[in-house]
Short mmCIF file of C-alpha atoms in Angstrom, two decimals:
data_model
loop_
_atom_site.label_atom_id
_atom_site.label_comp_id
_atom_site.label_asym_id
_atom_site.label_seq_id
_atom_site.Cartn_x
_atom_site.Cartn_y
_atom_site.Cartn_z
CA UNK A 38 -38.07 -34.53 -5.16
CA UNK A 39 -40.73 -36.88 -3.74
CA UNK A 40 -43.03 -38.98 -5.89
CA UNK A 41 -46.16 -36.94 -5.25
CA UNK A 42 -44.29 -33.69 -6.00
CA UNK A 43 -42.96 -35.19 -9.23
CA UNK A 44 -46.45 -36.30 -10.31
CA UNK A 45 -47.89 -32.90 -9.56
CA UNK A 46 -45.09 -31.03 -11.31
CA UNK A 47 -45.53 -33.30 -14.38
CA UNK A 48 -49.27 -32.77 -14.34
CA UNK A 49 -48.80 -29.06 -14.36
CA UNK A 50 -46.28 -29.15 -17.17
CA UNK A 51 -48.67 -31.21 -19.32
CA UNK A 52 -51.42 -28.78 -18.63
CA UNK A 53 -53.71 -31.33 -16.92
CA UNK A 54 -54.28 -28.96 -13.94
CA UNK A 55 -54.56 -25.80 -16.05
CA UNK A 56 -52.12 -22.96 -16.51
CA UNK A 57 -52.17 -20.64 -13.51
CA UNK A 58 -52.70 -16.90 -14.04
CA UNK A 59 -49.48 -14.94 -13.30
CA UNK A 60 -49.98 -12.85 -10.13
CA UNK A 61 -49.08 -9.13 -10.17
CA UNK A 62 -46.46 -7.61 -7.98
CA UNK A 63 -47.75 -7.03 -4.44
CA UNK A 64 -49.79 -3.77 -4.08
CA UNK A 65 -47.72 -1.02 -2.31
CA UNK A 66 -48.71 2.08 -0.44
CA UNK A 67 -47.45 3.45 2.87
CA UNK A 68 -50.48 3.96 5.05
CA UNK A 69 -49.07 5.42 8.28
CA UNK A 70 -50.78 6.41 11.54
CA UNK A 71 -49.25 8.60 14.22
CA UNK A 72 -49.70 7.34 17.78
CA UNK A 73 -49.08 10.32 20.06
CA UNK A 74 -48.20 9.78 23.74
CA UNK A 75 -47.64 13.47 24.54
CA UNK A 76 -50.61 14.83 26.59
CA UNK A 77 -52.13 11.35 26.25
CA UNK A 78 -53.45 12.33 22.81
CA UNK A 79 -53.70 8.69 21.55
CA UNK A 80 -51.98 6.30 24.09
CA UNK A 81 -52.54 5.64 26.88
CA UNK A 82 -55.92 7.29 27.35
CA UNK A 83 -54.76 8.54 30.75
CA UNK A 84 -51.78 8.29 33.08
CA UNK A 85 -51.43 5.60 35.70
CA UNK A 86 -53.14 2.73 34.04
CA UNK A 87 -51.89 -0.73 34.98
CA UNK A 88 -50.00 -2.93 32.49
CA UNK A 89 -53.12 -4.97 31.71
CA UNK A 90 -55.20 -1.90 30.81
CA UNK A 91 -52.39 -0.41 28.65
CA UNK A 92 -52.02 -3.77 27.00
CA UNK A 93 -55.67 -3.86 26.14
CA UNK A 94 -55.42 -0.33 24.60
CA UNK A 95 -52.55 -1.48 22.39
CA UNK A 96 -54.45 -4.59 21.35
CA UNK A 97 -57.39 -2.47 20.40
CA UNK A 98 -55.23 0.10 18.63
CA UNK A 99 -53.61 -2.57 16.40
CA UNK A 100 -57.01 -4.21 15.68
CA UNK A 101 -58.55 -0.91 14.65
CA UNK A 102 -55.56 0.12 12.66
CA UNK A 103 -55.70 -3.15 10.74
CA UNK A 104 -59.44 -2.79 10.20
CA UNK A 105 -58.78 0.59 8.63
CA UNK A 106 -56.12 -0.69 6.28
CA UNK A 107 -53.17 0.97 8.16
CA UNK A 108 -49.86 -0.79 7.58
CA UNK A 109 -47.49 1.41 9.74
CA UNK A 110 -47.78 2.76 13.29
CA UNK A 111 -45.49 5.65 14.24
CA UNK A 112 -45.28 5.48 18.02
CA UNK A 113 -44.14 8.38 20.00
CA UNK A 114 -41.53 6.76 22.26
CA UNK A 115 -39.65 9.84 23.39
CA UNK A 116 -42.07 12.85 23.70
CA UNK A 117 -40.17 15.14 26.18
CA UNK A 118 -36.76 13.80 27.06
CA UNK A 119 -38.53 10.82 28.69
CA UNK A 120 -39.32 7.23 27.70
CA UNK A 121 -42.68 5.75 26.73
CA UNK A 122 -40.77 2.41 26.58
CA UNK A 123 -38.44 0.44 28.76
CA UNK A 124 -35.33 2.58 29.03
CA UNK A 125 -32.25 2.70 31.23
CA UNK A 126 -31.23 5.95 29.60
CA UNK A 127 -34.25 8.23 30.35
CA UNK A 128 -37.05 8.42 32.91
CA UNK A 129 -40.39 6.79 32.49
CA UNK A 130 -42.83 9.17 30.91
CA UNK A 131 -45.33 10.81 33.23
CA UNK A 132 -47.94 10.42 30.42
CA UNK A 133 -47.83 6.71 31.21
CA UNK A 134 -47.70 6.95 34.95
CA UNK A 135 -45.53 7.54 37.97
CA UNK A 136 -43.43 4.39 37.40
CA UNK A 137 -43.15 1.61 34.78
CA UNK A 138 -45.04 -1.55 35.83
CA UNK A 139 -42.53 -4.36 36.36
CA UNK A 140 -41.74 -6.15 33.05
CA UNK A 141 -43.91 -3.83 31.06
CA UNK A 142 -42.64 -2.42 27.79
CA UNK A 143 -45.26 -0.78 25.54
CA UNK A 144 -42.95 -0.48 22.53
CA UNK A 145 -41.95 -4.17 22.62
CA UNK A 146 -45.52 -5.14 23.00
CA UNK A 147 -46.67 -2.86 20.17
CA UNK A 148 -43.99 -4.24 17.90
CA UNK A 149 -45.16 -7.78 18.69
CA UNK A 150 -48.79 -7.03 18.06
CA UNK A 151 -48.09 -4.95 15.03
CA UNK A 152 -45.81 -7.47 13.30
CA UNK A 153 -48.35 -10.19 14.07
CA UNK A 154 -50.93 -8.15 12.20
CA UNK A 155 -48.63 -7.35 9.17
CA UNK A 156 -48.07 -3.78 10.36
CA UNK A 157 -44.74 -1.93 10.57
CA UNK A 158 -43.95 -0.13 13.87
CA UNK A 159 -41.64 2.95 13.89
CA UNK A 160 -40.24 4.82 16.89
CA UNK A 161 -41.12 8.53 16.79
CA UNK A 162 -38.75 10.78 18.77
CA UNK A 163 -38.71 14.38 19.79
CA UNK A 164 -35.00 15.20 20.15
CA UNK A 165 -35.22 18.78 21.53
CA UNK A 166 -38.38 19.14 23.60
CA UNK A 167 -37.56 18.79 27.37
CA UNK A 168 -40.86 19.51 29.11
CA UNK A 169 -44.34 19.96 27.74
CA UNK A 170 -46.84 22.35 29.23
CA UNK A 171 -49.30 19.50 30.04
CA UNK A 172 -46.87 17.81 32.49
CA UNK A 173 -47.73 18.30 36.11
CA UNK A 174 -44.82 16.96 38.06
CA UNK A 175 -41.25 18.40 38.30
CA UNK A 176 -38.66 16.70 36.16
CA UNK A 177 -37.19 13.55 37.70
CA UNK A 178 -33.53 13.41 38.90
CA UNK A 179 -32.42 11.33 35.95
CA UNK A 180 -33.91 13.66 33.33
CA UNK A 181 -31.14 15.20 31.19
CA UNK A 182 -32.47 18.67 31.79
CA UNK A 183 -31.85 18.13 35.56
CA UNK A 184 -28.42 16.42 35.08
CA UNK A 185 -27.37 19.27 32.72
CA UNK A 186 -29.62 22.24 33.42
CA UNK A 187 -27.40 24.54 31.37
CA UNK A 188 -28.56 22.75 28.23
CA UNK A 189 -32.22 23.79 28.77
CA UNK A 190 -33.98 26.92 27.68
CA UNK A 191 -37.29 28.12 29.09
CA UNK A 192 -39.60 29.24 26.33
CA UNK A 193 -43.10 30.20 27.26
CA UNK A 194 -44.47 27.52 29.44
CA UNK A 195 -42.28 24.80 28.09
CA UNK A 196 -38.60 23.73 28.37
CA UNK A 197 -36.40 22.93 25.36
CA UNK A 198 -33.00 21.35 25.07
CA UNK A 199 -30.78 23.85 23.22
CA UNK A 200 -30.17 22.14 19.84
CA UNK A 201 -26.82 23.87 19.45
CA UNK A 202 -25.23 21.93 22.27
CA UNK A 203 -23.32 18.96 21.03
CA UNK A 204 -24.10 16.90 24.09
CA UNK A 205 -27.79 17.56 23.53
CA UNK A 206 -27.56 16.12 20.02
CA UNK A 207 -25.17 13.37 21.18
CA UNK A 208 -27.86 12.30 23.74
CA UNK A 209 -30.55 12.08 21.20
CA UNK A 210 -28.32 10.06 18.97
CA UNK A 211 -27.58 7.70 21.92
CA UNK A 212 -31.28 7.18 22.48
CA UNK A 213 -31.74 6.42 18.75
CA UNK A 214 -28.92 3.82 18.86
CA UNK A 215 -30.58 2.18 21.89
CA UNK A 216 -33.88 1.95 20.02
CA UNK A 217 -32.28 0.49 16.93
CA UNK A 218 -30.18 -2.04 18.70
CA UNK A 219 -32.77 -3.34 21.18
CA UNK A 220 -35.90 -3.39 19.06
CA UNK A 221 -36.74 -4.86 15.63
CA UNK A 222 -37.94 -1.43 14.46
CA UNK A 223 -39.19 -0.82 10.94
CA UNK A 224 -38.28 2.88 11.12
CA UNK A 225 -37.17 5.92 13.15
CA UNK A 226 -39.25 9.09 12.82
CA UNK A 227 -38.84 12.72 13.81
CA UNK A 228 -41.56 15.45 13.64
CA UNK A 229 -41.49 19.15 13.08
CA UNK A 230 -40.09 20.39 16.47
CA UNK A 231 -36.52 21.51 15.86
CA UNK A 232 -36.27 25.03 17.26
CA UNK A 233 -39.62 25.86 18.84
CA UNK A 234 -42.45 27.56 17.05
CA UNK A 235 -42.15 31.28 17.82
CA UNK A 236 -44.20 32.84 20.60
CA UNK A 237 -45.64 36.36 20.63
CA UNK A 238 -46.15 38.71 23.53
CA UNK A 239 -47.50 42.28 23.23
CA UNK A 240 -47.27 42.02 19.51
CA UNK A 241 -43.60 41.14 19.50
CA UNK A 242 -41.94 37.76 19.11
CA UNK A 243 -40.27 36.31 22.21
CA UNK A 244 -36.65 35.42 21.39
CA UNK A 245 -35.35 31.94 22.08
CA UNK A 246 -32.51 32.46 24.51
CA UNK A 247 -29.57 30.73 22.97
CA UNK A 248 -27.44 33.85 22.74
CA UNK A 249 -24.64 32.56 24.89
CA UNK A 250 -24.04 29.51 22.72
CA UNK A 251 -24.23 31.68 19.55
CA UNK A 252 -21.68 34.19 20.96
CA UNK A 253 -19.35 31.41 21.86
CA UNK A 254 -19.59 30.21 18.25
CA UNK A 255 -18.81 33.64 16.89
CA UNK A 256 -15.89 34.11 19.30
CA UNK A 257 -14.35 30.94 17.83
CA UNK A 258 -14.49 32.58 14.47
CA UNK A 259 -17.84 31.31 13.27
CA UNK A 260 -19.06 33.28 10.18
CA UNK A 261 -22.72 32.37 10.09
CA UNK A 262 -25.52 34.71 11.19
CA UNK A 263 -27.85 33.42 13.97
CA UNK A 264 -30.55 31.94 11.72
CA UNK A 265 -28.01 30.25 9.35
CA UNK A 266 -26.04 28.92 12.45
CA UNK A 267 -29.25 27.38 13.99
CA UNK A 268 -30.15 25.81 10.67
CA UNK A 269 -26.59 24.43 10.27
CA UNK A 270 -26.80 22.72 13.68
CA UNK A 271 -30.16 21.15 12.72
CA UNK A 272 -28.84 20.01 9.44
CA UNK A 273 -25.89 18.32 11.26
CA UNK A 274 -28.26 16.50 13.51
CA UNK A 275 -30.49 15.36 10.63
CA UNK A 276 -27.55 14.03 8.76
CA UNK A 277 -26.01 12.34 11.83
CA UNK A 278 -29.25 10.65 12.85
CA UNK A 279 -29.61 9.22 9.32
CA UNK A 280 -26.09 7.82 9.62
CA UNK A 281 -27.04 6.13 12.96
CA UNK A 282 -30.10 4.67 11.45
CA UNK A 283 -28.26 3.20 8.44
CA UNK A 284 -25.41 1.84 10.52
CA UNK A 285 -27.42 0.29 13.35
CA UNK A 286 -30.37 -1.03 11.38
CA UNK A 287 -29.94 -0.59 7.67
CA UNK A 288 -33.46 -1.93 7.00
CA UNK A 289 -35.19 0.73 9.00
CA UNK A 290 -36.81 3.79 7.33
CA UNK A 291 -35.71 7.18 8.44
CA UNK A 292 -38.27 9.98 7.98
CA UNK A 293 -39.12 13.51 9.08
CA UNK A 294 -42.54 15.28 9.03
CA UNK A 295 -41.76 18.99 8.87
CA UNK A 296 -44.23 21.89 8.81
CA UNK A 297 -46.21 21.60 5.48
CA UNK A 298 -44.90 24.85 4.04
CA UNK A 299 -41.26 25.25 3.19
CA UNK A 300 -41.25 29.06 3.11
CA UNK A 301 -44.06 31.66 2.55
CA UNK A 302 -44.48 32.41 -1.04
CA UNK A 303 -43.20 28.92 -2.12
CA UNK A 304 -44.96 28.05 -4.26
CA UNK A 305 -46.38 31.36 -5.38
CA UNK A 306 -49.42 32.57 -3.46
CA UNK A 307 -48.73 30.42 -0.38
CA UNK A 308 -49.12 32.27 2.93
CA UNK A 309 -47.89 31.40 6.41
CA UNK A 310 -47.66 33.10 9.74
CA UNK A 311 -44.08 32.04 10.14
CA UNK A 312 -41.14 31.03 8.04
CA UNK A 313 -40.18 27.48 8.91
CA UNK A 314 -36.75 27.91 7.17
CA UNK A 315 -35.91 30.71 9.56
CA UNK A 316 -38.18 30.34 12.57
CA UNK A 317 -37.88 26.56 13.01
CA UNK A 318 -34.46 26.18 11.37
CA UNK A 319 -35.87 23.50 9.04
CA UNK A 320 -34.31 23.18 5.64
CA UNK A 321 -36.37 20.36 4.38
CA UNK A 322 -35.28 20.87 0.77
CA UNK A 323 -31.73 20.35 1.73
CA UNK A 324 -32.53 17.02 3.47
CA UNK A 325 -34.40 15.91 0.32
CA UNK A 326 -31.70 16.88 -2.18
CA UNK A 327 -28.86 15.39 -0.09
CA UNK A 328 -30.77 12.11 0.35
CA UNK A 329 -30.22 12.13 4.04
CA UNK A 330 -33.66 10.73 4.66
CA UNK A 331 -35.77 7.89 3.33
CA UNK A 332 -39.02 9.76 3.29
CA UNK A 333 -40.41 13.23 3.98
CA UNK A 334 -43.98 13.72 5.37
CA UNK A 335 -44.85 17.37 5.19
CA UNK A 336 -47.77 18.15 7.39
CA UNK A 337 -50.37 19.31 4.87
CA UNK A 338 -53.09 20.06 7.42
CA UNK A 339 -55.14 22.47 5.35
CA UNK A 340 -58.25 21.89 3.29
CA UNK A 341 -58.37 21.86 -0.53
CA UNK A 342 -60.17 25.18 -0.63
CA UNK A 343 -57.85 27.05 1.81
CA UNK A 344 -57.05 30.45 0.40
CA UNK A 345 -53.54 30.80 1.74
CA UNK A 346 -52.49 27.15 2.09
CA UNK A 347 -54.43 24.99 -0.51
CA UNK A 348 -53.67 21.32 -0.27
CA UNK A 349 -53.08 20.52 -3.93
CA UNK A 350 -50.54 23.26 -4.86
CA UNK A 351 -48.50 22.39 -1.77
CA UNK A 352 -48.63 18.66 -2.54
CA UNK A 353 -47.64 19.29 -6.19
CA UNK A 354 -44.73 21.52 -5.17
CA UNK A 355 -43.30 19.04 -2.59
CA UNK A 356 -43.69 16.25 -5.22
CA UNK A 357 -41.77 18.32 -7.71
CA UNK A 358 -38.92 18.77 -5.19
CA UNK A 359 -38.67 15.17 -4.20
CA UNK A 360 -35.70 13.22 -5.77
CA UNK A 361 -36.11 9.66 -6.87
CA UNK A 362 -34.11 8.39 -3.90
CA UNK A 363 -36.67 9.67 -1.31
CA UNK A 364 -40.36 8.95 -0.78
CA UNK A 365 -42.87 11.71 -0.27
CA UNK A 366 -45.65 10.68 2.07
CA UNK A 367 -47.75 13.67 3.02
CA UNK A 368 -48.97 14.04 6.47
CA UNK A 369 -52.81 14.42 6.60
CA UNK A 370 -54.97 15.43 9.53
CA UNK A 371 -57.98 13.28 10.14
CA UNK A 372 -58.09 15.15 13.51
CA UNK A 373 -59.67 18.06 11.61
CA UNK A 374 -62.77 15.87 11.30
CA UNK A 375 -63.35 16.34 14.99
CA UNK A 376 -66.38 18.71 15.63
CA UNK A 377 -64.34 20.24 18.47
CA UNK A 378 -61.60 21.22 15.95
CA UNK A 379 -62.42 22.21 12.41
CA UNK A 380 -65.33 19.79 11.80
CA UNK A 381 -64.24 18.82 8.32
CA UNK A 382 -66.54 16.58 6.28
CA UNK A 383 -65.33 13.08 5.60
CA UNK A 384 -65.32 13.93 1.87
CA UNK A 385 -62.34 16.37 2.54
CA UNK A 386 -60.06 13.52 3.61
CA UNK A 387 -61.29 11.25 0.84
CA UNK A 388 -60.60 13.88 -1.81
CA UNK A 389 -57.13 14.58 -0.34
CA UNK A 390 -56.23 10.89 -0.37
CA UNK A 391 -57.39 10.68 -4.06
CA UNK A 392 -55.17 13.58 -4.93
CA UNK A 393 -52.15 12.01 -3.14
CA UNK A 394 -52.74 8.92 -5.33
CA UNK A 395 -53.14 11.10 -8.38
CA UNK A 396 -49.58 12.47 -7.75
CA UNK A 397 -48.28 8.96 -7.19
CA UNK A 398 -46.54 9.58 -3.91
CA UNK A 399 -47.10 5.90 -2.92
CA UNK A 400 -48.16 6.76 0.64
CA UNK A 401 -49.48 9.04 3.31
CA UNK A 402 -49.52 9.39 7.10
CA UNK A 403 -52.60 10.24 9.13
CA UNK A 404 -52.75 12.23 12.43
CA UNK A 405 -53.85 10.81 14.69
CA UNK A 406 -54.85 7.37 16.00
CA UNK A 407 -57.50 8.76 18.31
CA UNK A 408 -59.81 9.46 15.44
CA UNK A 409 -59.76 5.84 14.32
CA UNK A 410 -60.02 4.55 17.86
CA UNK A 411 -63.01 6.81 18.71
CA UNK A 412 -64.54 6.22 15.22
CA UNK A 413 -64.99 9.91 14.79
CA UNK A 414 -67.75 10.65 12.20
CA UNK A 415 -67.92 6.82 11.76
CA UNK A 416 -64.67 6.82 9.71
CA UNK A 417 -64.00 3.13 10.37
CA UNK A 418 -67.11 2.37 8.32
CA UNK A 419 -67.63 5.29 6.01
CA UNK A 420 -64.08 6.39 5.09
CA UNK A 421 -61.34 3.86 5.42
CA UNK A 422 -63.25 0.85 3.80
CA UNK A 423 -63.67 3.01 0.71
CA UNK A 424 -60.09 4.35 0.75
CA UNK A 425 -58.33 1.11 1.53
CA UNK A 426 -60.42 -1.53 -0.27
CA UNK A 427 -57.38 -3.68 -0.78
CA UNK A 428 -54.57 -4.47 1.57
CA UNK A 429 -51.09 -3.09 0.59
CA UNK A 430 -47.58 -3.35 1.77
CA UNK A 431 -45.30 -0.24 2.29
CA UNK A 432 -43.06 0.36 -0.62
CA UNK A 433 -39.61 -1.14 -0.52
CA UNK A 434 -36.59 0.98 0.63
CA UNK A 435 -35.22 3.04 -2.20
CA UNK A 436 -31.66 2.60 -0.99
CA UNK A 437 -29.65 -0.62 -0.52
CA UNK A 438 -29.81 -3.84 -2.44
CA UNK A 439 -32.50 -4.43 -4.96
CA UNK A 440 -31.86 -8.22 -5.08
CA UNK A 441 -35.12 -10.09 -4.41
CA UNK A 442 -35.16 -12.76 -1.75
CA UNK A 443 -35.54 -16.41 -2.55
CA UNK A 444 -39.12 -17.66 -2.58
CA UNK A 445 -40.41 -19.86 0.19
CA UNK A 446 -40.70 -23.70 0.05
CA UNK A 447 -44.25 -24.65 0.59
CA UNK A 448 -45.88 -27.69 2.19
CA UNK A 449 -49.65 -28.33 1.86
CA UNK A 450 -51.48 -30.81 4.03
CA UNK A 451 -55.13 -31.14 5.00
CA UNK A 452 -55.92 -27.53 4.00
CA UNK A 453 -52.98 -26.07 5.89
CA UNK A 454 -50.17 -24.33 4.10
CA UNK A 455 -46.75 -23.93 5.89
CA UNK A 456 -43.41 -22.68 4.60
CA UNK A 457 -39.69 -23.06 4.97
CA UNK A 458 -37.51 -19.98 4.41
CA UNK A 459 -34.02 -19.64 3.08
CA UNK A 460 -33.07 -17.05 5.68
CA UNK A 461 -35.72 -16.36 8.39
CA UNK A 462 -33.59 -13.66 9.99
CA UNK A 463 -33.65 -11.67 6.71
CA UNK A 464 -37.38 -12.12 6.08
CA UNK A 465 -39.96 -9.51 7.12
CA UNK A 466 -43.16 -10.92 5.75
CA UNK A 467 -44.66 -13.90 4.16
CA UNK A 468 -47.57 -12.78 1.92
CA UNK A 469 -50.53 -14.59 0.37
CA UNK A 470 -52.42 -13.49 -2.75
CA UNK A 471 -55.50 -15.20 -3.79
CA UNK A 472 -57.05 -15.42 -7.30
CA UNK A 473 -60.84 -15.25 -7.18
CA UNK A 474 -63.43 -14.23 -9.79
CA UNK A 475 -60.74 -13.40 -12.32
CA UNK A 476 -58.70 -11.10 -9.97
CA UNK A 477 -55.71 -11.31 -7.59
CA UNK A 478 -56.04 -9.97 -4.15
CA UNK A 479 -53.60 -9.56 -1.32
CA UNK A 480 -55.26 -11.68 1.39
CA UNK A 481 -52.75 -12.08 4.23
CA UNK A 482 -49.50 -10.66 5.47
CA UNK A 483 -47.82 -12.60 8.27
CA UNK A 484 -44.47 -12.51 10.06
CA UNK A 485 -41.99 -15.12 8.97
CA UNK A 486 -42.32 -17.20 12.23
CA UNK A 487 -46.07 -17.51 11.90
CA UNK A 488 -47.49 -21.02 12.01
CA UNK A 489 -48.92 -20.91 8.52
CA UNK A 490 -51.94 -20.11 6.41
CA UNK A 491 -55.33 -21.56 7.03
CA UNK A 492 -58.90 -20.78 5.89
CA UNK A 493 -57.61 -19.72 2.50
CA UNK A 494 -59.98 -19.05 -0.38
CA UNK A 495 -59.33 -18.80 -4.12
CA UNK A 496 -58.79 -20.91 -7.15
CA UNK A 497 -55.09 -20.13 -6.97
CA UNK A 498 -52.81 -18.94 -4.19
CA UNK A 499 -49.52 -17.08 -4.63
CA UNK A 500 -47.07 -17.01 -1.69
CA UNK A 501 -43.98 -14.82 -1.52
CA UNK A 502 -41.39 -13.79 0.94
CA UNK A 503 -40.56 -10.08 1.54
CA UNK A 504 -37.06 -9.33 2.88
CA UNK A 505 -36.16 -6.60 5.45
CA UNK A 506 -35.74 -3.99 2.82
CA UNK A 507 -39.16 -4.71 1.38
CA UNK A 508 -38.04 -6.53 -1.74
CA UNK A 509 -40.37 -9.45 -2.76
CA UNK A 510 -39.55 -12.81 -3.98
CA UNK A 511 -40.92 -14.54 -7.13
CA UNK A 512 -44.28 -16.16 -6.25
CA UNK A 513 -44.80 -19.82 -5.50
CA UNK A 514 -48.20 -20.95 -6.67
CA UNK A 515 -50.74 -23.31 -5.08
CA UNK A 516 -54.03 -24.61 -6.42
CA UNK A 517 -55.82 -25.58 -3.18
CA UNK A 518 -58.50 -27.74 -4.91
CA UNK A 519 -55.74 -29.85 -6.38
CA UNK A 520 -52.97 -29.52 -3.87
CA UNK A 521 -50.65 -28.53 -6.66
CA UNK A 522 -47.58 -26.46 -5.89
CA UNK A 523 -45.39 -24.86 -8.57
CA UNK A 524 -42.97 -21.95 -8.95
CA UNK A 525 -44.24 -18.72 -10.47
CA UNK A 526 -42.52 -17.04 -13.36
#
């Protein structure tokens, strides 16, 4: 211990510098934002932009998300058996352009920008959609549907990979491994497209043509009926994908956002034009109860006063079904604010967020980024500043070690605070809380390799490390006016 440090520590112990107020635990709430690449909903704004233009869009996306208080971006990296990132496994997505600009990787760039701003980045995949109706060009020669055309099913004006095929599931798992091995992702996400939403023609539902694979299953002695067999295959994939996540990147979150209604009539009075359990083969309750996922984000895209699908009863029911080992982060549609959609008032989203907090789900995910980018109904000024007054970190993982990391070692010189970490590879964030006007406030969240903190305010500063699982260290306290550093309690 150096002479100056000894003097400061002695002064603190004797009370000459005043006893510091104990900082609270870091505020926690998952504030996710879906970033859709399919049909150029959110990014990029149109196909064929050069790398510089796409980069500028990502820079703006992260800046706007940070301004809104968002702390996690869910980027749609595999929308239709293609790649909205640098991939040797699947073809470059038509939504980004005819070919990938040399050296350009939007996912890597988004991760760099997001982590620099204290924002998590998750890869969002669609494992079974092969071709979307908005695509204009034929599938490329390396697309898996071209390499293995027998695995595809034409359904309406779209193409789907048949989820029953083991090689279809294996391919999606291979893509997930590639994500998790090559990128420092904070999570892997899957949405509500398992078996496709049913189509109707002439008042009758159009069947999904997977009869040959089902008959092959029955001929091998399989006992399940068609709906149960489909559900079984999806359940296998959900479980296997979770195992891939936990093996390849144990610190990554694994989540699914199913349709917001489990089944019609559950809870009592809920209406739906389909039965997701049967029609989509989605048994979200099983995934919850088996703990195969880290979070569930049911898409609760209905208003509070909806007669058949009221927001609060659905939220309450999902909360009652969620075990302690899984987070519930409802999906919420800020896109409904758009006058061209349902033209919701801003107060609808505000009231929904307040209800989510009332039920203590510790998070939510908003669809989609375009509303924030376009500032629809002035939400960047009139909604999010009120909803997200204080910055927050996502909650820690509920699985894995609960051992907190070691606190940082701080150095203070000429108004600049730097740190040394016990294990930088296992550190996700370095956080700074400030004590001003009798209150602690989370002021900054930086990646571990950041240069340090400057332009700090506050009578006291508390600095912590946060490990890859989201566990926080004890604080180290600094009194900037005195240059005094001391461990917290």
